[in-house]
Amino acid sequence: MKDTDIKKLLYAHLLCIFSIILSVLIPPLFLENFSILETHLTWLCICSGVVTAVNLVLYLVVKPNTSSKRSSLSHKVTRVLKCCIYFLMSCFIFHVIFVLYGAPLIELVLETFLFAVILSTFTTVPCLCLLGPRLKAWLRVFSRNGVTSIWENSLQITTISSLVGAWLGAFPIPLDWERPWQVWPISCTLGATFGYVAGLLISPLWIYWNRKQLSYKNN
Amino acid sequence: MRLGSGTFAACCVVIEVLGIAVFLRGFFPVPVRSSAGAEHRTEPPAPEPSAGSSSNWTKLPPPLFSKVVIVLIDALRDDFLFGSKGVKFMPYTTYLVEKGASHSFVAEAKPPTVTMPRIKALTTGSLPGFVDVVRNLNSPTLLEDNVIRQAKAAGKRMIFYGDETWVKLFPKHFVEYDGTTSFFVSDYTEVDNNVTRHLDKVLKREDWDMLILHYLGLDHIGHISGPSSPLIGHKLSEMDNILMKIHTSLLSQEREGLSPSLLVLCGDHGMSDTGSHGASSTGEVNTPLILISSAFERKPGDIRHPKRVQQTDLAATLAIGLSVPIPKDSVGSLIVPVIEGRPMRDQMRFLHLNTVQLSKLLQENVPSYEKDPGFEQFKVSEKLHGNWIKLYLEESHSEVLFNLGTKVLRQYLDALKTLSLALSTQVAQYDVYSMMVGTAVVLEVLTLLLLSIPQALRRQAKVDIPLSSPAFSLLFYLMFLVLSAIHIIVCTSAESSCYFCGLLWPVAGGVMVLMSALLCAIVSVLTKMFISKSLPSKNPAHPNSRWSELDLLIVFGTVGHVLSLGASSFVEEEHQTWYFLVNTLCLALSQELYRNCFLEDDGEPQHHFHMEPGIVDATPGLPYRTGCDVWEQDTVRERLSLSDMLRGREKWMALASPWLILACCRLLRSLNQTGVQWAHRPDFGHWLTSSDHKAELSILAALSLLVIFLLVQGGCSPVSRAALLLGLLGVYCYRVAIGNVLFPWQQDNRDIAKGIIEARFVYVFVLGILFTGTKDLLKSQVIATDFKIKTVGLWEIHSGLVLLAALLFRPHNLPVLAFSLLIQTVLTKFIWKPLRHDAAEITVMHYWFGQAFFYFQGNSNNIATVDISAGFVGLDTYVEIPAMFLTAFGTYAGPVLWASHLVHFLSSVSSDSALSHACFCYALICSIPVSTYIILVTSLRYHLFIWSVFSPKLLYEGMHLLITAAICVFFTAMDQASLTNS
């Protein structure tokens, strides 16, 4: 593992963070009455779109997954289609999990679903980019001692931190402060976003500090 | 001394229960209460004392005032009236205070300075304690003797406008009322206009004797913007105008020839400098009290500074003024200036009535009342009073009479003051010393438990308690001496009564011996740990035990839950915390399951080691973990991978099982909405219990009973299986008999019986099953080889408890029971057995599920949700002990059933130490929240919500600990049985 790799990782992550900041700052120029809290759903759509785009661009430019071989066009197309299906599946699974956690079943369906979309954007999209639609690889990455490169390591960290952020974001809901951001699902989406950003920041630093101890099996 | 860790934990919990009991006794001082409180027979008033010739004045003196108007302004602080704000914004009132026919006082309110207890204090004259709330089980009606009730009994017609609390406290007492809710704090004009709009009409009429107005606006302003806000000034001048209106109208009525009336202006509590209230700062406890009446004489130029009185004095004064008996529990003393204008004989009579009432209260609450200085003074003054009456009736010289009379009055006043003080200090504040003692005991036990974790969870499951170690005997005696010294100093110098000081000497000494022994044990365990650390480490395997995700979740979940208890919202919505944690637990389990399933699937035998990182560590030589494996014997030799154990269809069922559990939890969550914020949401429970859906409820109940039978019968012996079947049928019959559900062939509208025969029929089977279970357990004790019998016996005990719970649960809650059994079965079959969690993890999971089911049943941290009807099942009348037992079991059925399942499960997967490990973990995981909570409550004891939120939770925690102690003792008994077996 070289320092250049870590540097690359850091720049990629900074780009992601920058895109999230832009998703907050740019829309008010075009849309009237835009604010994160009041037109929350719009922001969710914009943010997930931007993050997905940046992830795709990064994947195409950086190509961290060196192991992927040249393959035919049809193979590529099926791959892309599979990715889309996986993404939708993950949105639905997240939605089901939120309902199981106690989100209202009938009311606020759109809100819950968009929360599922943004959480999928933070977790599933990077996984799909990096690992492709292979569940075994996903399970391997998310079990202990299963990572094989710094990219996978950082993927593990960002995914877990955005999930944990969403999880922690549910805590303020029962408090009786009556703030606008305590409404479902705003605190959770904000929690997920902060978790994702924190993961993006932490993972290069963590990898840098632990670069002596880290040894990947494939390297 | 070496103890099994189960026994050790059980002892610890029992000691903790003692500590909590002392703490609770200190936190909820038993209020001063007249024994004749329940039935309100009116005793004849005490006759006038006389020496020799008898006085025949036995009736109550006539009322001083024809009409009374009470204007209560919420959060009126004393400086709003007597300070610069009063001069500026309340000119009329200031004029009355300084020059008019009035008496003004600063009335001191006792904490908690919250509206409801303060209204109680104003009307009953007593200092309400939280125990009252529990005694009335949140029945909002004020049951104690009070002025309003007495006035109603005397035929007074009362009108009330203002805060709704009064209407709730005194239903049917007012001939006319209009309650305003204090729900919208941001509204401070409408809430008062709703009161004032009635005023003009009412003041013109003459068909009332008492008018009570409770204005909330000032309190709301305080909450919004604090006491220095400009809004306060506006509100004060509004109040001033209202007061002027009332006073002029009263004066004009008096001019028409009525006897004088009384106008009372007071506040229920004050306001702190930030605008809130509830605690005991000067701003919060000092409220003005102004009595205005033309009966009061005042010479011009007579400047008086407001004197200090107690808020409780108003009840006695009002009772005298209206000529009704003084409330029995009142600890207040008559406000003397009110009666100053009366003839001397009347004044003495009034004071005598008050003193007799107080001394009666003293007799009933203080065992050694005869030695009390107040009582002695009372006796002396009564004697003097009698002499004075004798002289008076003999028509002696007036000057002698006057001098003697003044002396008698002074004597009476002294007696009153002493008596009132003696009574009110009994309940005035938290008994901090008892609380400290309780907390110290609990914390010491908790520390001991925490320190002995490494020892207790070792394979032998033994704990060394160095109680008899001679090196620490000196420390022990020193500690004991210090504690006794503290005890003597505190008890001799304490002004208020203290429960712990009131204990007998041997008992208090015993507690102190216990405390010092525990401290010594802690110190010696600590030293031992340091010594073993400083030695070159004997066990190199110690540090490399890495925690799995599940362990992390358990630790963080426990810590998070404990910390959340400090916030009132989280206490109100505690069910959300548990549901959240249980869901996360299920997801973590599913992740573990999936990883084991899929990653082992394609692994060749040599691959096996790498791909199972959670279980076998990098150093495969010593797989040391925090706990020990339940399946010790078969781990290394014949470790079956998950895919081997579960073949084909079973594997898919295992993979689906966490989702099944999650779906069950989601359904149960919408069965009973509890808590505060979302309690009004519609839920299945209400839908089912409404009378239109009886048929659906019947089907559901029958289905649940069927599921219960199917899930339970598998483990039982044939005899108890039959008993279970009959018992469950009996449960349904019982519900039919009391009219909850229907038989399919039955028409609606049947007369409703109490269902006593049916319920007792079920009780017979419950006892029968429990008896069979116990018999099997004893048998397994004798025949040491037969291991199977013990499992069956434990399962029978479990099923007996299930049957009892099925009888006690309301029919719409039967699905809770069915789902709990279903989840237990699924978890056992597909998750715990294949994944081989250690005993500690399984215990914690059982505890979490038990807590979640406590709330699934519809319980909450509010006393009002306790289902008292469970205490009447199968009983003709209220019998205290069975009713209490049944209610407690019905309420805590969730945790108890999960604990009994835990015992059965752990003893069925044989391992020597699993049960004692489980007992230790159960004790630990239950005592961490309790001990933290009592510290939190102690530091939050002046919080605004201490009565409404934190105190009920404290009682729930205490009860939970008691039940935990019972469970731990049961665990230990089972553990001992298995030890003698092996």
CSV table of C-alpha atoms in Angstrom, one decimal, chain A residues 93 96-105 107-108 135-137 139-140 142-146 166-177 182 217, chain B residues 546-549 553 567-570 572-573 576-577 580-581 583-584 587 591 594-595 598-599 602 610-611 613-614 659 662-663 666 669 677-678 681 945:
chain,number,residue,atom,x,y,z
A,93,ILE,CA,-35.5,-3.3,2.0
A,96,VAL,CA,-39.3,-2.3,5.1
A,97,ILE,CA,-36.7,-2.0,7.8
A,98,PHE,CA,-37.9,1.5,8.7
A,99,VAL,CA,-41.4,0.4,8.9
A,100,LEU,CA,-40.3,-2.5,11.1
A,101,TYR,CA,-38.5,0.0,13.3
A,102,GLY,CA,-41.8,1.8,13.8
A,103,ALA,CA,-42.2,4.3,10.9
A,104,PRO,CA,-45.8,4.8,10.0
A,105,LEU,CA,-47.0,2.2,7.5
A,107,GLU,CA,-48.9,7.9,6.3
A,108,LEU,CA,-45.7,9.6,5.2
A,135,LEU,CA,-23.6,-10.4,-2.6
A,136,LYS,CA,-20.8,-12.7,-1.5
A,137,ALA,CA,-18.2,-10.0,-1.9
A,139,LEU,CA,-20.7,-10.1,3.0
A,140,ARG,CA,-17.0,-10.6,2.9
A,142,PHE,CA,-18.6,-6.4,6.0
A,143,SER,CA,-17.3,-9.2,8.1
A,144,ARG,CA,-14.2,-9.0,10.2
A,145,ASN,CA,-10.8,-9.3,8.5
A,146,GLY,CA,-12.5,-9.5,5.2
A,166,ALA,CA,-29.1,7.2,10.7
A,167,TRP,CA,-29.6,5.0,13.7
A,168,LEU,CA,-28.5,7.7,16.1
A,169,GLY,CA,-30.6,10.3,14.2
A,170,ALA,CA,-33.7,8.6,15.5
A,171,PHE,CA,-32.9,9.4,19.1
A,172,PRO,CA,-34.1,13.0,19.2
A,173,ILE,CA,-37.5,12.1,17.9
A,174,PRO,CA,-39.1,11.4,21.2
A,175,LEU,CA,-37.7,14.5,22.9
A,176,ASP,CA,-40.3,17.2,23.6
A,177,TRP,CA,-38.3,20.1,22.2
A,182,GLN,CA,-37.4,16.5,15.0
A,217,LYS,CA,-4.2,-10.4,1.8
B,546,ARG,CA,-12.1,-9.3,20.7
B,547,TRP,CA,-15.7,-8.4,21.1
B,548,SER,CA,-18.2,-9.4,18.4
B,549,GLU,CA,-20.7,-6.9,17.0
B,553,LEU,CA,-24.4,-3.7,20.6
B,567,ALA,CA,-34.3,12.9,30.2
B,568,SER,CA,-38.0,13.1,31.1
B,569,SER,CA,-39.1,12.5,27.5
B,570,PHE,CA,-37.0,9.4,27.3
B,572,GLU,CA,-42.0,8.8,29.2
B,573,GLU,CA,-41.2,7.1,25.9
B,576,GLN,CA,-39.5,3.4,22.1
B,577,THR,CA,-35.9,2.8,23.4
B,580,PHE,CA,-35.5,0.3,19.0
B,581,LEU,CA,-32.9,-1.8,20.8
B,583,ASN,CA,-35.1,-4.3,16.5
B,584,THR,CA,-31.4,-3.5,16.2
B,587,LEU,CA,-30.8,-7.0,12.7
B,591,GLN,CA,-26.3,-10.2,10.0
B,594,TYR,CA,-26.2,-14.5,7.1
B,595,ARG,CA,-22.5,-14.3,7.4
B,598,PHE,CA,-23.1,-17.8,3.3
B,599,LEU,CA,-19.5,-17.5,4.0
B,602,ASP,CA,-18.5,-22.2,-0.2
B,610,HIS,CA,-10.0,-17.6,7.8
B,611,MET,CA,-13.6,-17.2,7.1
B,613,PRO,CA,-13.0,-14.6,12.3
B,614,GLY,CA,-15.7,-13.8,14.8
B,659,TRP,CA,-37.5,-11.0,9.8
B,662,LEU,CA,-39.2,-8.1,13.5
B,663,ALA,CA,-42.6,-8.4,11.9
B,666,ARG,CA,-44.0,-4.4,14.6
B,669,ARG,CA,-46.1,-2.3,18.7
B,677,GLN,CA,-46.6,11.8,22.9
B,678,TRP,CA,-48.2,9.2,20.7
B,681,ARG,CA,-52.8,7.5,18.1
B,945,PHE,CA,-41.5,16.8,36.3
